[in-house]
JSON list of C-alpha atoms and ligand atoms in Angstrom, two decimals:
[
{"chain": "F", "resi": 1, "resn": "MET", "atom": "CA", "xyz": [-12.34, -7.12, 8.03]},
{"chain": "F", "resi": 2, "resn": "ALA", "atom": "CA", "xyz": [-15.22, -9.33, 9.13]},
{"chain": "F", "resi": 3, "resn": "SER", "atom": "CA", "xyz": [-15.90, -12.28, 6.86]},
{"chain": "F", "resi": 4, "resn": "LYS", "atom": "CA", "xyz": [-19.34, -10.89, 6.10]},
{"chain": "F", "resi": 5, "resn": "ASP", "atom": "CA", "xyz": [-17.70, -8.03, 4.18]},
{"chain": "F", "resi": 6, "resn": "LEU", "atom": "CA", "xyz": [-15.63, -10.18, 1.84]},
{"chain": "F", "resi": 7, "resn": "ILE", "atom": "CA", "xyz": [-16.05, -9.96, -1.89]},
{"chain": "F", "resi": 8, "resn": "VAL", "atom": "CA", "xyz": [-15.20, -13.23, -3.66]},
{"chain": "F", "resi": 9, "resn": "THR", "atom": "CA", "xyz": [-15.02, -13.60, -7.45]},
{"chain": "F", "resi": 10, "resn": "PHE", "atom": "CA", "xyz": [-14.91, -16.52, -9.87]},
{"chain": "F", "resi": 11, "resn": "ASP", "atom": "CA", "xyz": [-14.07, -16.26, -13.56]},
{"chain": "F", "resi": 12, "resn": "GLY", "atom": "CA", "xyz": [-13.29, -18.81, -16.23]},
{"chain": "F", "resi": 13, "resn": "PRO", "atom": "CA", "xyz": [-14.58, -20.49, -19.39]},
{"chain": "F", "resi": 14, "resn": "ALA", "atom": "CA", "xyz": [-17.89, -22.35, -19.81]},
{"chain": "F", "resi": 15, "resn": "GLY", "atom": "CA", "xyz": [-18.28, -25.54, -17.83]},
{"chain": "F", "resi": 16, "resn": "ALA", "atom": "CA", "xyz": [-15.24, -25.05, -15.57]},
{"chain": "F", "resi": 17, "resn": "GLY", "atom": "CA", "xyz": [-17.50, -25.41, -12.52]},
{"chain": "F", "resi": 18, "resn": "LYS", "atom": "CA", "xyz": [-17.74, -21.73, -11.60]},
{"chain": "F", "resi": 19, "resn": "SER", "atom": "CA", "xyz": [-21.45, -21.53, -10.86]},
{"chain": "F", "resi": 20, "resn": "THR", "atom": "CA", "xyz": [-21.54, -24.71, -8.80]},
{"chain": "F", "resi": 21, "resn": "VAL", "atom": "CA", "xyz": [-18.52, -23.78, -6.71]},
{"chain": "F", "resi": 22, "resn": "ALA", "atom": "CA", "xyz": [-19.56, -20.12, -6.43]},
{"chain": "F", "resi": 23, "resn": "ARG", "atom": "CA", "xyz": [-23.06, -21.08, -5.27]},
{"chain": "F", "resi": 24, "resn": "LEU", "atom": "CA", "xyz": [-21.73, -23.54, -2.66]},
{"chain": "F", "resi": 25, "resn": "THR", "atom": "CA", "xyz": [-19.18, -20.96, -1.47]},
{"chain": "F", "resi": 26, "resn": "ALA", "atom": "CA", "xyz": [-21.94, -18.40, -0.98]},
{"chain": "F", "resi": 27, "resn": "LYS", "atom": "CA", "xyz": [-24.02, -20.95, 0.87]},
{"chain": "F", "resi": 28, "resn": "ALA", "atom": "CA", "xyz": [-21.14, -21.96, 3.18]},
{"chain": "F", "resi": 29, "resn": "LEU", "atom": "CA", "xyz": [-20.23, -18.34, 3.99]},
{"chain": "F", "resi": 30, "resn": "ASN", "atom": "CA", "xyz": [-23.85, -17.20, 4.12]},
{"chain": "F", "resi": 31, "resn": "PHE", "atom": "CA", "xyz": [-23.16, -14.67, 1.36]},
{"chain": "F", "resi": 32, "resn": "LEU", "atom": "CA", "xyz": [-25.24, -13.43, -1.52]},
{"chain": "F", "resi": 33, "resn": "TYR", "atom": "CA", "xyz": [-24.54, -15.18, -4.83]},
{"chain": "F", "resi": 34, "resn": "LEU", "atom": "CA", "xyz": [-24.70, -13.44, -8.18]},
{"chain": "F", "resi": 35, "resn": "ASP", "atom": "CA", "xyz": [-24.40, -15.43, -11.41]},
{"chain": "F", "resi": 36, "resn": "THR", "atom": "CA", "xyz": [-23.70, -12.64, -13.89]},
{"chain": "F", "resi": 37, "resn": "GLY", "atom": "CA", "xyz": [-23.96, -15.00, -16.87]},
{"chain": "F", "resi": 38, "resn": "SER", "atom": "CA", "xyz": [-27.68, -15.31, -16.22]},
{"chain": "F", "resi": 39, "resn": "MET", "atom": "CA", "xyz": [-28.07, -11.54, -16.69]},
{"chain": "F", "resi": 40, "resn": "TYR", "atom": "CA", "xyz": [-26.49, -11.74, -20.16]},
{"chain": "F", "resi": 41, "resn": "ARG", "atom": "CA", "xyz": [-28.57, -14.84, -20.87]},
{"chain": "F", "resi": 42, "resn": "ALA", "atom": "CA", "xyz": [-31.80, -13.07, -19.84]},
{"chain": "F", "resi": 43, "resn": "LEU", "atom": "CA", "xyz": [-31.04, -10.21, -22.24]},
{"chain": "F", "resi": 44, "resn": "ALA", "atom": "CA", "xyz": [-30.18, -12.64, -25.06]},
{"chain": "F", "resi": 45, "resn": "LEU", "atom": "CA", "xyz": [-33.45, -14.50, -24.44]},
{"chain": "F", "resi": 46, "resn": "LYS", "atom": "CA", "xyz": [-35.47, -11.30, -24.60]},
{"chain": "F", "resi": 47, "resn": "ALA", "atom": "CA", "xyz": [-33.68, -10.15, -27.77]},
{"chain": "F", "resi": 48, "resn": "VAL", "atom": "CA", "xyz": [-34.26, -13.48, -29.52]},
{"chain": "F", "resi": 49, "resn": "THR", "atom": "CA", "xyz": [-37.91, -13.63, -28.39]},
{"chain": "F", "resi": 50, "resn": "GLN", "atom": "CA", "xyz": [-38.61, -10.10, -29.61]},
{"chain": "F", "resi": 51, "resn": "GLY", "atom": "CA", "xyz": [-36.70, -10.54, -32.85]},
{"chain": "F", "resi": 52, "resn": "VAL", "atom": "CA", "xyz": [-34.22, -7.76, -32.06]},
{"chain": "F", "resi": 53, "resn": "ASP", "atom": "CA", "xyz": [-31.20, -7.65, -34.37]},
{"chain": "F", "resi": 54, "resn": "LEU", "atom": "CA", "xyz": [-28.33, -9.12, -32.36]},
{"chain": "F", "resi": 55, "resn": "ARG", "atom": "CA", "xyz": [-25.82, -6.89, -34.18]},
{"chain": "F", "resi": 56, "resn": "ASP", "atom": "CA", "xyz": [-27.63, -3.68, -33.27]},
{"chain": "F", "resi": 57, "resn": "GLU", "atom": "CA", "xyz": [-25.96, -2.37, -30.12]},
{"chain": "F", "resi": 58, "resn": "GLU", "atom": "CA", "xyz": [-28.33, 0.60, -29.71]},
{"chain": "F", "resi": 59, "resn": "GLN", "atom": "CA", "xyz": [-31.49, -1.50, -29.95]},
{"chain": "F", "resi": 60, "resn": "LEU", "atom": "CA", "xyz": [-30.04, -4.03, -27.53]},
{"chain": "F", "resi": 61, "resn": "LEU", "atom": "CA", "xyz": [-29.14, -1.28, -25.09]},
{"chain": "F", "resi": 62, "resn": "ASP", "atom": "CA", "xyz": [-32.68, 0.15, -25.30]},
{"chain": "F", "resi": 63, "resn": "LEU", "atom": "CA", "xyz": [-34.00, -3.31, -24.65]},
{"chain": "F", "resi": 64, "resn": "LEU", "atom": "CA", "xyz": [-31.73, -3.77, -21.63]},
{"chain": "F", "resi": 65, "resn": "ARG", "atom": "CA", "xyz": [-32.65, -0.38, -20.19]},
{"chain": "F", "resi": 66, "resn": "GLN", "atom": "CA", "xyz": [-36.32, -1.36, -20.36]},
{"chain": "F", "resi": 67, "resn": "SER", "atom": "CA", "xyz": [-35.64, -4.74, -18.76]},
{"chain": "F", "resi": 68, "resn": "GLN", "atom": "CA", "xyz": [-35.89, -5.68, -15.14]},
{"chain": "F", "resi": 69, "resn": "ILE", "atom": "CA", "xyz": [-33.66, -8.67, -14.40]},
{"chain": "F", "resi": 70, "resn": "VAL", "atom": "CA", "xyz": [-34.02, -9.90, -10.84]},
{"chain": "F", "resi": 71, "resn": "LEU", "atom": "CA", "xyz": [-32.07, -12.81, -9.39]},
{"chain": "F", "resi": 72, "resn": "GLU", "atom": "CA", "xyz": [-33.95, -14.39, -6.50]},
{"chain": "F", "resi": 73, "resn": "GLN", "atom": "CA", "xyz": [-32.18, -16.87, -4.30]},
{"chain": "F", "resi": 74, "resn": "GLY", "atom": "CA", "xyz": [-33.26, -19.71, -2.09]},
{"chain": "F", "resi": 75, "resn": "VAL", "atom": "CA", "xyz": [-31.56, -20.75, 1.16]},
{"chain": "F", "resi": 76, "resn": "ASP", "atom": "CA", "xyz": [-29.35, -23.18, -0.79]},
{"chain": "F", "resi": 77, "resn": "ARG", "atom": "CA", "xyz": [-28.41, -20.20, -3.01]},
{"chain": "F", "resi": 78, "resn": "SER", "atom": "CA", "xyz": [-30.09, -21.81, -6.01]},
{"chain": "F", "resi": 79, "resn": "MET", "atom": "CA", "xyz": [-31.34, -19.04, -8.17]},
{"chain": "F", "resi": 80, "resn": "ARG", "atom": "CA", "xyz": [-34.50, -18.15, -10.05]},
{"chain": "F", "resi": 81, "resn": "VAL", "atom": "CA", "xyz": [-34.21, -15.46, -12.67]},
{"chain": "F", "resi": 82, "resn": "ARG", "atom": "CA", "xyz": [-37.12, -13.08, -13.22]},
{"chain": "F", "resi": 83, "resn": "LEU", "atom": "CA", "xyz": [-37.24, -11.10, -16.42]},
{"chain": "F", "resi": 84, "resn": "ASP", "atom": "CA", "xyz": [-39.82, -8.31, -16.23]},
{"chain": "F", "resi": 85, "resn": "GLY", "atom": "CA", "xyz": [-41.57, -10.28, -13.53]},
{"chain": "F", "resi": 86, "resn": "ASP", "atom": "CA", "xyz": [-41.65, -13.64, -15.36]},
{"chain": "F", "resi": 87, "resn": "ASP", "atom": "CA", "xyz": [-39.63, -16.61, -14.12]},
{"chain": "F", "resi": 88, "resn": "VAL", "atom": "CA", "xyz": [-37.41, -17.45, -17.13]},
{"chain": "F", "resi": 89, "resn": "THR", "atom": "CA", "xyz": [-34.87, -19.66, -15.31]},
{"chain": "F", "resi": 90, "resn": "ASP", "atom": "CA", "xyz": [-35.71, -22.77, -17.30]},
{"chain": "F", "resi": 91, "resn": "LEU", "atom": "CA", "xyz": [-35.35, -20.99, -20.63]},
{"chain": "F", "resi": 92, "resn": "LEU", "atom": "CA", "xyz": [-31.86, -19.58, -20.10]},
{"chain": "F", "resi": 93, "resn": "ARG", "atom": "CA", "xyz": [-30.00, -22.74, -21.17]},
{"chain": "F", "resi": 94, "resn": "ALA", "atom": "CA", "xyz": [-31.95, -23.16, -24.42]},
{"chain": "F", "resi": 95, "resn": "PRO", "atom": "CA", "xyz": [-29.81, -23.63, -27.57]},
{"chain": "F", "resi": 96, "resn": "GLU", "atom": "CA", "xyz": [-30.98, -20.26, -29.03]},
{"chain": "F", "resi": 97, "resn": "VAL", "atom": "CA", "xyz": [-29.72, -18.49, -25.91]},
{"chain": "F", "resi": 98, "resn": "ASN", "atom": "CA", "xyz": [-26.41, -20.39, -25.94]},
{"chain": "F", "resi": 99, "resn": "ALA", "atom": "CA", "xyz": [-25.93, -19.38, -29.56]},
{"chain": "F", "resi": 100, "resn": "SER", "atom": "CA", "xyz": [-26.66, -15.69, -29.04]},
{"chain": "F", "resi": 101, "resn": "VAL", "atom": "CA", "xyz": [-25.43, -14.79, -25.55]},
{"chain": "F", "resi": 102, "resn": "SER", "atom": "CA", "xyz": [-21.78, -14.14, -26.45]},
{"chain": "F", "resi": 103, "resn": "LEU", "atom": "CA", "xyz": [-22.85, -11.87, -29.31]},
{"chain": "F", "resi": 104, "resn": "VAL", "atom": "CA", "xyz": [-24.95, -9.73, -26.99]},
{"chain": "F", "resi": 105, "resn": "ALA", "atom": "CA", "xyz": [-22.11, -9.73, -24.43]},
{"chain": "F", "resi": 106, "resn": "GLU", "atom": "CA", "xyz": [-19.62, -8.29, -26.92]},
{"chain": "F", "resi": 107, "resn": "PHE", "atom": "CA", "xyz": [-20.96, -4.74, -26.85]},
{"chain": "F", "resi": 108, "resn": "ALA", "atom": "CA", "xyz": [-19.30, -2.11, -24.64]},
{"chain": "F", "resi": 109, "resn": "ALA", "atom": "CA", "xyz": [-22.58, -0.30, -23.90]},
{"chain": "F", "resi": 110, "resn": "ILE", "atom": "CA", "xyz": [-24.32, -3.52, -22.84]},
{"chain": "F", "resi": 111, "resn": "ARG", "atom": "CA", "xyz": [-21.39, -4.48, -20.65]},
{"chain": "F", "resi": 112, "resn": "SER", "atom": "CA", "xyz": [-21.21, -1.14, -18.91]},
{"chain": "F", "resi": 113, "resn": "GLU", "atom": "CA", "xyz": [-24.93, -1.23, -18.04]},
{"chain": "F", "resi": 114, "resn": "MET", "atom": "CA", "xyz": [-24.54, -4.79, -16.72]},
{"chain": "F", "resi": 115, "resn": "VAL", "atom": "CA", "xyz": [-21.42, -3.84, -14.72]},
{"chain": "F", "resi": 116, "resn": "LYS", "atom": "CA", "xyz": [-23.30, -0.94, -13.11]},
{"chain": "F", "resi": 117, "resn": "ARG", "atom": "CA", "xyz": [-26.07, -3.31, -11.98]},
{"chain": "F", "resi": 118, "resn": "GLN", "atom": "CA", "xyz": [-23.54, -5.90, -10.76]},
{"chain": "F", "resi": 119, "resn": "ARG", "atom": "CA", "xyz": [-21.50, -3.39, -8.74]},
{"chain": "F", "resi": 120, "resn": "ALA", "atom": "CA", "xyz": [-24.65, -2.16, -7.03]},
{"chain": "F", "resi": 121, "resn": "VAL", "atom": "CA", "xyz": [-25.23, -5.69, -5.71]},
{"chain": "F", "resi": 122, "resn": "ALA", "atom": "CA", "xyz": [-21.67, -5.94, -4.35]},
{"chain": "F", "resi": 123, "resn": "GLU", "atom": "CA", "xyz": [-21.73, -2.57, -2.60]},
{"chain": "F", "resi": 124, "resn": "SER", "atom": "CA", "xyz": [-22.07, -3.86, 0.93]},
{"chain": "F", "resi": 125, "resn": "GLY", "atom": "CA", "xyz": [-19.80, -6.91, 0.51]},
{"chain": "F", "resi": 126, "resn": "GLY", "atom": "CA", "xyz": [-20.65, -10.41, 1.64]},
{"chain": "F", "resi": 127, "resn": "VAL", "atom": "CA", "xyz": [-21.01, -11.45, -1.96]},
{"chain": "F", "resi": 128, "resn": "VAL", "atom": "CA", "xyz": [-19.79, -14.16, -4.32]},
{"chain": "F", "resi": 129, "resn": "MET", "atom": "CA", "xyz": [-19.98, -13.23, -8.00]},
{"chain": "F", "resi": 130, "resn": "ASP", "atom": "CA", "xyz": [-19.12, -15.34, -11.03]},
{"chain": "F", "resi": 131, "resn": "GLY", "atom": "CA", "xyz": [-18.68, -14.58, -14.72]},
{"chain": "F", "resi": 132, "resn": "ARG", "atom": "CA", "xyz": [-15.96, -13.70, -17.21]},
{"chain": "F", "resi": 133, "resn": "ASP", "atom": "CA", "xyz": [-14.77, -10.22, -16.19]},
{"chain": "F", "resi": 134, "resn": "ILE", "atom": "CA", "xyz": [-15.56, -10.08, -12.49]},
{"chain": "F", "resi": 135, "resn": "GLY", "atom": "CA", "xyz": [-12.03, -10.12, -11.06]},
{"chain": "F", "resi": 136, "resn": "THR", "atom": "CA", "xyz": [-10.67, -7.95, -13.89]},
{"chain": "F", "resi": 137, "resn": "VAL", "atom": "CA", "xyz": [-13.34, -5.33, -14.58]},
{"chain": "F", "resi": 138, "resn": "VAL", "atom": "CA", "xyz": [-16.45, -5.54, -12.40]},
{"chain": "F", "resi": 139, "resn": "LEU", "atom": "CA", "xyz": [-14.79, -5.94, -8.98]},
{"chain": "F", "resi": 140, "resn": "PRO", "atom": "CA", "xyz": [-11.02, -5.56, -9.46]},
{"chain": "F", "resi": 141, "resn": "TYR", "atom": "CA", "xyz": [-10.76, -4.62, -5.77]},
{"chain": "F", "resi": 142, "resn": "ALA", "atom": "CA", "xyz": [-12.32, -7.96, -4.66]},
{"chain": "F", "resi": 143, "resn": "ASP", "atom": "CA", "xyz": [-10.73, -9.63, -1.62]},
{"chain": "F", "resi": 144, "resn": "VAL", "atom": "CA", "xyz": [-10.37, -13.18, -2.96]},
{"chain": "F", "resi": 145, "resn": "LYS", "atom": "CA", "xyz": [-10.34, -14.03, -6.67]},
{"chain": "F", "resi": 146, "resn": "PHE", "atom": "CA", "xyz": [-10.43, -17.40, -8.35]},
{"chain": "F", "resi": 147, "resn": "TYR", "atom": "CA", "xyz": [-9.96, -18.45, -11.96]},
{"chain": "F", "resi": 148, "resn": "LEU", "atom": "CA", "xyz": [-11.40, -21.89, -12.69]},
{"chain": "F", "resi": 149, "resn": "THR", "atom": "CA", "xyz": [-10.49, -23.83, -15.76]},
{"chain": "F", "resi": 150, "resn": "ALA", "atom": "CA", "xyz": [-10.59, -27.44, -17.06]},
{"chain": "F", "resi": 151, "resn": "SER", "atom": "CA", "xyz": [-9.92, -29.35, -20.27]},
{"chain": "F", "resi": 152, "resn": "LEU", "atom": "CA", "xyz": [-12.45, -28.86, -23.07]},
{"chain": "F", "resi": 153, "resn": "LYS", "atom": "CA", "xyz": [-13.36, -32.54, -22.84]},
{"chain": "F", "resi": 154, "resn": "ALA", "atom": "CA", "xyz": [-14.14, -32.34, -19.12]},
{"chain": "F", "resi": 155, "resn": "ARG", "atom": "CA", "xyz": [-16.12, -29.13, -19.54]},
{"chain": "F", "resi": 156, "resn": "ALA", "atom": "CA", "xyz": [-18.16, -30.52, -22.43]},
{"chain": "F", "resi": 157, "resn": "GLN", "atom": "CA", "xyz": [-18.89, -33.69, -20.51]},
{"chain": "F", "resi": 158, "resn": "ARG", "atom": "CA", "xyz": [-20.11, -31.75, -17.48]},
{"chain": "F", "resi": 159, "resn": "ARG", "atom": "CA", "xyz": [-22.31, -29.47, -19.54]},
{"chain": "F", "resi": 160, "resn": "PHE", "atom": "CA", "xyz": [-23.66, -32.54, -21.42]},
{"chain": "F", "resi": 161, "resn": "GLN", "atom": "CA", "xyz": [-24.78, -34.06, -18.13]},
{"chain": "F", "resi": 162, "resn": "GLU", "atom": "CA", "xyz": [-26.35, -30.79, -16.93]},
{"chain": "F", "resi": 163, "resn": "LEU", "atom": "CA", "xyz": [-28.30, -30.31, -20.15]},
{"chain": "F", "resi": 164, "resn": "LYS", "atom": "CA", "xyz": [-29.38, -33.93, -20.14]},
{"chain": "F", "resi": 165, "resn": "ASN", "atom": "CA", "xyz": [-30.74, -33.44, -16.60]},
{"chain": "F", "resi": 166, "resn": "LEU", "atom": "CA", "xyz": [-32.67, -30.42, -17.88]},
{"chain": "F", "resi": 167, "resn": "GLY", "atom": "CA", "xyz": [-34.25, -32.60, -20.58]},
{"chain": "F", "resi": 168, "resn": "TYR", "atom": "CA", "xyz": [-32.28, -31.43, -23.63]},
{"chain": "F", "resi": 169, "resn": "SER", "atom": "CA", "xyz": [-31.03, -34.10, -26.01]},
{"chain": "F", "resi": 170, "resn": "ILE", "atom": "CA", "xyz": [-27.72, -32.97, -27.47]},
{"chain": "F", "resi": 171, "resn": "ASP", "atom": "CA", "xyz": [-24.73, -34.43, -29.22]},
{"chain": "F", "resi": 172, "resn": "LEU", "atom": "CA", "xyz": [-21.52, -34.38, -27.13]},
{"chain": "F", "resi": 173, "resn": "ASP", "atom": "CA", "xyz": [-19.24, -33.45, -30.06]},
{"chain": "F", "resi": 174, "resn": "GLN", "atom": "CA", "xyz": [-21.57, -30.68, -31.15]},
{"chain": "F", "resi": 175, "resn": "LEU", "atom": "CA", "xyz": [-21.71, -29.40, -27.58]},
{"chain": "F", "resi": 176, "resn": "ALA", "atom": "CA", "xyz": [-17.88, -29.37, -27.35]},
{"chain": "F", "resi": 177, "resn": "ALA", "atom": "CA", "xyz": [-17.74, -27.42, -30.63]},
{"chain": "F", "resi": 178, "resn": "ASP", "atom": "CA", "xyz": [-20.34, -24.91, -29.37]},
{"chain": "F", "resi": 179, "resn": "ILE", "atom": "CA", "xyz": [-18.43, -24.39, -26.12]},
{"chain": "F", "resi": 180, "resn": "GLN", "atom": "CA", "xyz": [-15.19, -23.93, -28.02]},
{"chain": "F", "resi": 181, "resn": "HIS", "atom": "CA", "xyz": [-16.85, -21.35, -30.26]},
{"chain": "F", "resi": 182, "resn": "ARG", "atom": "CA", "xyz": [-18.29, -19.42, -27.30]},
{"chain": "F", "resi": 183, "resn": "ASP", "atom": "CA", "xyz": [-14.90, -19.55, -25.51]},
{"chain": "F", "resi": 184, "resn": "ALA", "atom": "CA", "xyz": [-13.21, -18.13, -28.62]},
{"chain": "F", "resi": 185, "resn": "LEU", "atom": "CA", "xyz": [-15.67, -15.21, -28.70]},
{"chain": "F", "resi": 186, "resn": "ASP", "atom": "CA", "xyz": [-15.26, -14.58, -24.96]},
{"chain": "F", "resi": 187, "resn": "PHE", "atom": "CA", "xyz": [-11.44, -14.73, -25.06]},
{"chain": "F", "resi": 188, "resn": "SER", "atom": "CA", "xyz": [-11.02, -12.58, -28.14]},
{"chain": "F", "resi": 189, "resn": "ARG", "atom": "CA", "xyz": [-13.58, -9.81, -27.77]},
{"chain": "F", "resi": 190, "resn": "THR", "atom": "CA", "xyz": [-12.36, -6.21, -27.58]},
{"chain": "F", "resi": 191, "resn": "HIS", "atom": "CA", "xyz": [-14.25, -5.20, -24.45]},
{"chain": "F", "resi": 192, "resn": "SER", "atom": "CA", "xyz": [-13.53, -7.06, -21.21]},
{"chain": "F", "resi": 193, "resn": "PRO", "atom": "CA", "xyz": [-12.27, -10.30, -22.75]},
{"chain": "F", "resi": 194, "resn": "LEU", "atom": "CA", "xyz": [-12.12, -13.37, -20.55]},
{"chain": "F", "resi": 195, "resn": "ARG", "atom": "CA", "xyz": [-8.76, -13.52, -18.83]},
{"chain": "F", "resi": 196, "resn": "ARG", "atom": "CA", "xyz": [-7.31, -14.41, -15.47]},
{"chain": "F", "resi": 197, "resn": "ALA", "atom": "CA", "xyz": [-6.72, -11.44, -13.17]},
{"chain": "F", "resi": 198, "resn": "GLU", "atom": "CA", "xyz": [-3.07, -11.37, -12.08]},
{"chain": "F", "resi": 199, "resn": "ASP", "atom": "CA", "xyz": [-4.07, -11.88, -8.46]},
{"chain": "F", "resi": 200, "resn": "ALA", "atom": "CA", "xyz": [-6.61, -14.64, -9.13]},
{"chain": "F", "resi": 201, "resn": "ILE", "atom": "CA", "xyz": [-5.92, -18.10, -7.73]},
{"chain": "F", "resi": 202, "resn": "LEU", "atom": "CA", "xyz": [-5.88, -20.62, -10.57]},
{"chain": "F", "resi": 203, "resn": "ILE", "atom": "CA", "xyz": [-7.72, -23.90, -10.02]},
{"chain": "F", "resi": 204, "resn": "ASP", "atom": "CA", "xyz": [-7.79, -26.60, -12.69]},
{"chain": "F", "resi": 205, "resn": "THR", "atom": "CA", "xyz": [-10.93, -28.63, -12.07]},
{"chain": "F", "resi": 206, "resn": "THR", "atom": "CA", "xyz": [-10.36, -31.27, -14.79]},
{"chain": "F", "resi": 207, "resn": "ASP", "atom": "CA", "xyz": [-9.79, -34.09, -12.32]},
{"chain": "F", "resi": 208, "resn": "ALA", "atom": "CA", "xyz": [-11.01, -32.45, -9.13]},
{"chain": "F", "resi": 209, "resn": "ALA", "atom": "CA", "xyz": [-14.24, -33.29, -7.37]},
{"chain": "F", "resi": 210, "resn": "ILE", "atom": "CA", "xyz": [-16.49, -30.36, -6.48]},
{"chain": "F", "resi": 211, "resn": "ASP", "atom": "CA", "xyz": [-16.00, -30.86, -2.74]},
{"chain": "F", "resi": 212, "resn": "GLU", "atom": "CA", "xyz": [-12.20, -30.75, -3.13]},
{"chain": "F", "resi": 213, "resn": "VAL", "atom": "CA", "xyz": [-12.41, -27.49, -5.06]},
{"chain": "F", "resi": 214, "resn": "LEU", "atom": "CA", "xyz": [-14.88, -26.08, -2.55]},
{"chain": "F", "resi": 215, "resn": "ALA", "atom": "CA", "xyz": [-12.59, -27.01, 0.37]},
{"chain": "F", "resi": 216, "resn": "GLN", "atom": "CA", "xyz": [-9.66, -25.20, -1.28]},
{"chain": "F", "resi": 217, "resn": "VAL", "atom": "CA", "xyz": [-11.79, -22.14, -1.98]},
{"chain": "F", "resi": 218, "resn": "LEU", "atom": "CA", "xyz": [-13.14, -21.95, 1.57]},
{"chain": "F", "resi": 219, "resn": "THR", "atom": "CA", "xyz": [-9.63, -22.32, 3.02]},
{"chain": "F", "resi": 220, "resn": "GLU", "atom": "CA", "xyz": [-8.43, -19.39, 0.89]},
{"chain": "F", "resi": 221, "resn": "CYS", "atom": "CA", "xyz": [-11.43, -17.28, 1.94]},
{"chain": "F", "resi": 222, "resn": "ARG", "atom": "CA", "xyz": [-10.95, -18.08, 5.63]},
{"chain": "F", "resi": 223, "resn": "ASN", "atom": "CA", "xyz": [-7.18, -17.41, 5.44]},
{"chain": "F", "resi": 224, "resn": "HIS", "atom": "CA", "xyz": [-8.03, -14.04, 4.06]},
{"chain": "F", "resi": 225, "resn": "VAL", "atom": "CA", "xyz": [-10.19, -13.14, 7.04]},
{"chain": "F", "resi": 226, "resn": "ARG", "atom": "CA", "xyz": [-7.61, -14.11, 9.62]},
{"chain": "R", "resi": 301, "resn": "LIG", "atom": "O1", "xyz": [-22.56, -21.20, -17.51]},
{"chain": "R", "resi": 301, "resn": "LIG", "atom": "P1", "xyz": [-21.62, -20.86, -18.64]},
{"chain": "R", "resi": 301, "resn": "LIG", "atom": "O2", "xyz": [-20.20, -20.80, -18.19]},
{"chain": "R", "resi": 301, "resn": "LIG", "atom": "O3", "xyz": [-21.83, -21.66, -19.86]},
{"chain": "R", "resi": 301, "resn": "LIG", "atom": "O4", "xyz": [-21.98, -19.41, -19.13]},
{"chain": "R", "resi": 301, "resn": "LIG", "atom": "P2", "xyz": [-22.55, -18.20, -18.32]},
{"chain": "R", "resi": 301, "resn": "LIG", "atom": "O5", "xyz": [-21.71, -17.89, -17.12]},
{"chain": "R", "resi": 301, "resn": "LIG", "atom": "O6", "xyz": [-24.01, -18.36, -18.13]},
{"chain": "R", "resi": 301, "resn": "LIG", "atom": "O7", "xyz": [-22.29, -17.01, -19.38]},
{"chain": "R", "resi": 301, "resn": "LIG", "atom": "C1", "xyz": [-22.87, -17.05, -20.66]},
{"chain": "R", "resi": 301, "resn": "LIG", "atom": "C2", "xyz": [-22.15, -16.05, -21.55]},
{"chain": "R", "resi": 301, "resn": "LIG", "atom": "O8", "xyz": [-22.39, -14.72, -21.06]},
{"chain": "R", "resi": 301, "resn": "LIG", "atom": "C3", "xyz": [-20.65, -16.17, -21.63]},
{"chain": "R", "resi": 301, "resn": "LIG", "atom": "O9", "xyz": [-20.23, -17.11, -22.61]},
{"chain": "R", "resi": 301, "resn": "LIG", "atom": "C4", "xyz": [-20.21, -14.75, -21.98]},
{"chain": "R", "resi": 301, "resn": "LIG", "atom": "O10", "xyz": [-20.32, -14.51, -23.36]},
{"chain": "R", "resi": 301, "resn": "LIG", "atom": "C5", "xyz": [-21.26, -13.91, -21.28]},
{"chain": "R", "resi": 301, "resn": "LIG", "atom": "N1", "xyz": [-20.79, -13.36, -19.99]},
{"chain": "R", "resi": 301, "resn": "LIG", "atom": "C6", "xyz": [-19.96, -12.27, -20.01]},
{"chain": "R", "resi": 301, "resn": "LIG", "atom": "O11", "xyz": [-19.58, -11.81, -21.09]},
{"chain": "R", "resi": 301, "resn": "LIG", "atom": "N2", "xyz": [-19.55, -11.69, -18.84]},
{"chain": "R", "resi": 301, "resn": "LIG", "atom": "C7", "xyz": [-19.93, -12.19, -17.67]},
{"chain": "R", "resi": 301, "resn": "LIG", "atom": "N3", "xyz": [-19.55, -11.58, -16.54]},
{"chain": "R", "resi": 301, "resn": "LIG", "atom": "C8", "xyz": [-20.76, -13.33, -17.61]},
{"chain": "R", "resi": 301, "resn": "LIG", "atom": "C9", "xyz": [-21.16, -13.91, -18.80]}
]
């Protein structure tokens, strides 16, 4: 198999470093990068903006079916998210979205529509995808799978810094509590809960620098090709 055909997946809880490492992996291998969390975030944003009842699976599904979510990427694999043509990237980390995204993501019908869209992107390989259920449900046949995790403290601190850079002023303890709450929803939901695929390589990023993690990931990917 040529390296351009590889399918690489990253799963794990919030703030474990998935998107950063996944993006840099895609850049290094010249692959496409798909951040599936941003698709759920775009739907949550639209639902909140339009006042759709977040407990109403049918209404949410209608909304999703009418929504065009396009992920555009730059050469550095940084991504802009277009929702029905509008660039909503800067709105996806807003507190209202953080508070509602895991509710929207609980529904089987929503997940199956998202999974269909995600699989279509991976069809020709040469893709890095990150999320919660990628190695287990979306692309169980992926070539190289990773599961990233870190202590709650480290994850909260990272997310605190990211949100600060985006201009949000937040309380670190509150942020840790919010992450813990979202993790609990993601781990315990009935449909496609967050869990490590049996064949996923576990990386604890608590004390690891991004470039160390990236080096390990790239070694695993290159070993796979040989
Ligand atoms: O960046 P962060 O880890 O905080 O979250 P994200 O990847 O943007 O995902 C936001 C939320 O979307 C998660 O907490 C999950 O509830 C949901 N999600 C999911 O259910 N399945 C995925 N494949 C990706 C995200």
